[in-house]
Structure formats: C-alpha cells, structure tokens
Amino acid sequence: MDITISGKPLSEISSDVLIIPVFESDTPTGGALTVLDELTNGLVTSVFASGEVKGKRDYAILLHTNSANHLKRLLFYGAGKAESFTPLSLQRLAAAAVRKLSGNNFASLAFLLTAHLENETRVQALAEGVMLGAIKGNLYHTDNDDSQRLSHLEFICESADAGQFIQAIETAKVMAEAVNFARHLTYEPGNVITPTRLAEHAAEMAAREGLACTLIDESEMKELGMGALLGVSRGSEEPAKLIVLRHEPAGADPSQLIALVGKGITFDSGGISIKPASGMEEMKNDMGGGAAVIGAMQIIARLKPNVRVIGLIAASENMPSGRAYKPGDVLRSLSGKTIEVVNTDAEGRLVLADALTYAVNQGATQIIDAATLTGACVVALGDVRAAVMGTDQQLIDGLLSAGETCGEPLWQLPANKEYGDLIRSDIADVKNSGGRLAGAITAGMFLKMFAGNVAWAHLDIAGPVWYEDEKPFMAKGATGFGTRLMASYVLSKPEY
Ligand code: BES
Ligand code: MN
Ligand code: ZN
C-alpha cells in the first residue's frame, strides 16, 4: 500500500472517501471542519446538528457530498473520548474505519489528521491500523480480485507540517508489513505451509532483507542430538526444519546476543494423543510463534538496531502414524536432559526445548520464546492478552512495557519452583505434561529447564494469535501477535 502525507487543501482530495475521526467533545466549528462545511454546502453542520455524528466509539456514518470539487464521500468515524485516547485506540480506530469501508472496493482513502492527532506516535498508530485493517483471510476465494484492493492512502494534516510525520509513516509500514507477513503465513493452511515451505519463506525474506539464514535439516539434527524435536517430527512425512536467522551488525557488542525462538508446528493434530475433530482445523495456526519471529526479524533487518539478534524457528508437524512417538517414550534432548513423553499433544515444549538449547549454545545472553503453547492460557487470558513468564524480571518488565505501547499486551504468570514439581518424572529428568493444574505455567516451567542460566522470557500467545470471530478492527483469524512486541522490545533496549 502506498501512503502519502500532505497538507493539501480539502478541495483537492480526490480519494474515494475522506475519513474524519470525531471525538465526543468535537463540534463542527473551526479548522478543517469549517472548511469542509463550506465545501459541502453545510453538510457537516447539519449532520452534527441532527445528532447523526456523535463521536461515540465505532459509530460511523458515510455521506456522499454531491459537491462540485473532487471530494466524493465523507466517513465520520466515532473516536470516543479524547481524554482516554491511547495509541492503541487510534490504531484500532483506523483499522475499524478501513474495515467499515472494505466491502465497497475503494482503491484510495484519505484520512484527516485533526489537531488531536497531529503527533508522531499517533500518526504511526493510525498508519499501522490502516494497513492491519486492510487484510483478511480469504486467501483462496477464487473471486478475490487484487485490482479492487485498497492501494493508496493519503493523510491530510489540518495544521501541522506534514514533513515531520514521514518517518512515523515509514516505521508504521515496516511494522505493519511484518505483522501482515506473519498473518499471511498463519492463515495459510497446513498443506501449503509445511516446515519446508515455512523455511523457504524465511530464507526468501532473509535474502531480501539482508539477514543470514541457515536451515538445519533432520540429518544434521540427528548429528547434533536434537532428540526432542526429532521425536515430535517422527510421525510426519514432512521433514522438520530448524530455521536460523541472524542479524549481525558490524559495530554491535560481540558479547551480547538476543535470541528470539518461535514454535513452528505447521499442523498440530495432537499425534497419538490425538485431538478431537472439532476445531482441529485451527491447529494450522500452531506456527504463529514462528511466524512472529520471522516477522520480528524482518522488522529488525529493516530498522537495524545495533545489537546481534538470532531468530530460531523450530518447524515440524505433529502427526500420528506407525512411526510416531508415543506416550511413555523417553526422548534425549540436545541439552542431554531426558524427557518422558506422557502426552504427544504437548509437542510445542519439546520442539522448543531443543531450539532453546541451541540458542544457549550459540551464546545467547537473552532469550525470548513465543509459542501457541497451551489451551490453558487461552482459558485464563482469552484473546486479549498473551502470558509472559521467565527468569529475569528486567527482561519481563521490558516486554510488558513494549506490549502496552505496541498494542500487544501481556500478563505475567508466576514461575515459582513449586510449579516445577508437577512435571517430575519417575523414569526421566522431566515429563512433558503436568496435567490440568496450572497448565500454562507448567508448560513454561518445562521450557525454563532448557534455557540454562540465560535470562529468559516465555510468551504464550495461544489466545491472541487467532481471533475466533472478527473484531471491528481486525478480520477473523490470524493477528500476527508477537511480531511487533518482540521487535519493539529489541528496538527499545537502552544499552545499545
Ligand atoms: N497447540 C496446542 C495449544 C493450543 C490449544 C493452542 C488450543 C490454541 C488452542 C498445544 O500443542 C497443545 O496441544 N497443548 C496441550 C497441552 C497438554 C496436552 C498438556 C493443551 O493445551 O491441551
Ligand atoms: Mn499440541
Ligand atoms: Zn501445539
């Protein structure tokens, strides 16, 4: 999508629709609204006077201007109370306004930046919102016509100098393109995004954006001793891949390395501990954490923070078959720790175990993992927040705060060692499920065993990675949750 920003006169706007955000306290007097009123022969004052424009959140009205100039339609979009407005509410407003218009196949939209909105954070939030709102999951509708997509957006400044927002729009593009890339990968079905295809997408991105990429295949995994990842993959005809992406800026401190580790289960049937049929189709999204790492690495490649970052995606299917791993099996992980498999559906923690050890062995000084790890987390936090837990409160606090600002909010779960008692095994060092109690936490405690002494935080994104129903601001399905969060954290660190 091509986005421009200017202070051009309202009479010269030739986009299909001019979107005007309206706050509850707004009146149709002064500034751009007065100009608009004049251009439309009093349309603005009359809709305000009739009470049809209230400024209530998500209350929208679309009008034809019938005016002689280029301005064809106005969308007044309710923004709620100006006082309680956050960048997140703005992002959602922009996305919701675009979604409201999406049935009409408008190719170009204009967005009026009224005085409240004229600052960099707000412009970035709006531009991100527009790009996120423009995408939905009907990838395989054969009547999907690309030529009818929204392709041009112009921001019109009411009073400020447009030039100061160019950087904010560029940043928004970098963020939203990466989130939409992650969403696209997550929407794709399991027969299209196999571990091999996921690896190819990551490698293509890396080549395009200037990251180093290596793919570890099953024979190399065997040599290395990645028995946990290989155990999960055994039941599948599709070979597993450990995808390694590297951002290594020349001037960065060689003693620091941030690792982003993603669960890349391209389809989770549950394996021999098979899942119920109903809803199983959604388990194509079990690579959402991996997609978020790929997206975050794209942002990092473009915005170039001066720190070394390694992205690891443990990609595999989890399938039942005559060769599949079974409950009771004991796996020897890359770390040397042995794992009793009590449930083959707790596969995410197994593939992550080896990826975490790989990160430790690479010299990571901070590790963040993102995974659609547990149904228990969805029960606890729904699709509103992801869970975070870990071993380093500074890292966790950094992630909590990055989440609030980028609109991917988190909630912290405890990691007291008592929870670790639930995953003790009689036969091996640990078992892969602690049963129903504290399911999201015991999954995290399992991962903790493989992070060594490295500062580590785990994001359970199973809830917010996928919306069961559409929202005013987002299509049903893949959200790309985690992408901006991890990238924003890396970009926000003060040390480099
Ligand atoms: N991918 C699932 C977690 C999941 C479930 C995500 C529902 C989104 C919606 C994960 O691999 C899984 O199956 N976890 C099990 C763990 C259990 C067997 C200990 C779960 O949550 O039921
Ligand atoms: Mn599972
Ligand atoms: Zn899974």
Coordinates of N, CA and C in Angstrom, one line a residue, residues 349 373-380 387 389 413-416 418-423 432-446 458 460:
R349 N 6.5 -27.7 23.6 CA 7.6 -27.5 24.5 C 8.8 -28.4 24.2
L373 N 1.3 -22.2 23.0 CA 1.7 -23.4 23.8 C 0.6 -24.1 24.5
T374 N -0.4 -23.4 25.1 CA -1.4 -24.2 25.8 C -2.8 -23.6 25.7
G375 N -3.7 -24.6 25.7 CA -5.1 -24.2 25.7 C -5.5 -23.6 27.1
A376 N -4.7 -24.0 28.1 CA -4.9 -23.4 29.5 C -4.7 -21.9 29.5
C377 N -3.8 -21.4 28.7 CA -3.5 -20.0 28.6 C -4.7 -19.2 27.9
V378 N -5.3 -19.9 27.0 CA -6.5 -19.3 26.3 C -7.6 -19.2 27.3
V379 N -7.8 -20.2 28.1 CA -8.8 -20.2 29.1 C -8.6 -19.1 30.1
A380 N -7.3 -18.9 30.5 CA -7.0 -17.9 31.5 C -7.1 -16.4 31.0
A387 N 0.4 -14.5 27.8 CA 1.0 -14.6 29.1 C 2.5 -14.5 28.9
M389 N 6.1 -15.2 31.2 CA 6.8 -15.7 32.5 C 8.3 -15.9 32.1
L413 N 2.7 -14.4 34.5 CA 2.3 -15.6 35.3 C 3.5 -15.9 36.2
P414 N 3.3 -16.5 37.4 CA 4.4 -16.8 38.3 C 5.2 -18.0 37.8
A415 N 6.5 -18.1 38.2 CA 7.3 -19.2 37.8 C 8.0 -19.7 39.1
N416 N 7.3 -19.8 40.2 CA 7.9 -20.4 41.4 C 8.2 -21.8 41.2
E418 N 7.8 -24.4 42.9 CA 6.8 -25.4 43.3 C 6.1 -25.9 42.0
Y419 N 5.9 -25.1 41.1 CA 5.2 -25.5 39.8 C 6.0 -26.5 39.1
G420 N 7.3 -26.5 39.3 CA 8.2 -27.4 38.6 C 8.0 -28.9 39.1
D421 N 7.5 -29.0 40.4 CA 7.3 -30.3 41.0 C 6.3 -31.1 40.2
L422 N 5.3 -30.4 39.5 CA 4.3 -31.0 38.8 C 4.8 -31.8 37.5
I423 N 6.0 -31.5 37.1 CA 6.4 -32.2 35.9 C 7.6 -33.1 36.2
N432 N 6.6 -34.3 30.0 CA 6.2 -33.2 29.1 C 4.8 -32.6 29.4
S433 N 4.2 -33.2 30.4 CA 2.9 -32.6 30.8 C 2.7 -32.7 32.3
G434 N 2.2 -31.7 32.9 CA 1.9 -31.7 34.4 C 0.4 -31.9 34.7
G435 N -0.4 -32.2 33.6 CA -1.8 -32.4 33.8 C -2.5 -31.1 33.8
R436 N -3.7 -31.0 34.4 CA -4.6 -29.9 34.2 C -4.3 -28.7 35.0
L437 N -3.8 -28.9 36.2 CA -3.5 -27.8 37.1 C -2.4 -26.9 36.6
A438 N -2.7 -25.6 36.6 CA -1.7 -24.6 36.1 C -1.0 -24.9 34.8
G439 N -1.8 -25.4 33.9 CA -1.3 -25.9 32.6 C -0.4 -24.9 31.8
A440 N -0.7 -23.6 31.9 CA 0.2 -22.7 31.1 C 1.5 -22.5 31.9
I441 N 1.5 -22.6 33.2 CA 2.7 -22.3 34.0 C 3.6 -23.5 33.9
T442 N 3.0 -24.8 34.0 CA 3.9 -25.9 34.0 C 4.6 -26.1 32.6
A443 N 3.9 -25.6 31.6 CA 4.5 -25.7 30.2 C 5.7 -24.7 30.2
G444 N 5.5 -23.6 30.8 CA 6.6 -22.6 30.9 C 7.8 -23.2 31.8
M445 N 7.4 -23.8 32.9 CA 8.5 -24.4 33.8 C 9.3 -25.5 33.0
F446 N 8.6 -26.2 32.1 CA 9.3 -27.2 31.3 C 10.4 -26.4 30.5
H458 N 9.2 -16.3 28.4 CA 8.4 -17.1 27.5 C 7.0 -16.4 27.3
D460 N 3.3 -17.0 25.9 CA 2.3 -18.0 25.5 C 1.2 -17.2 24.7

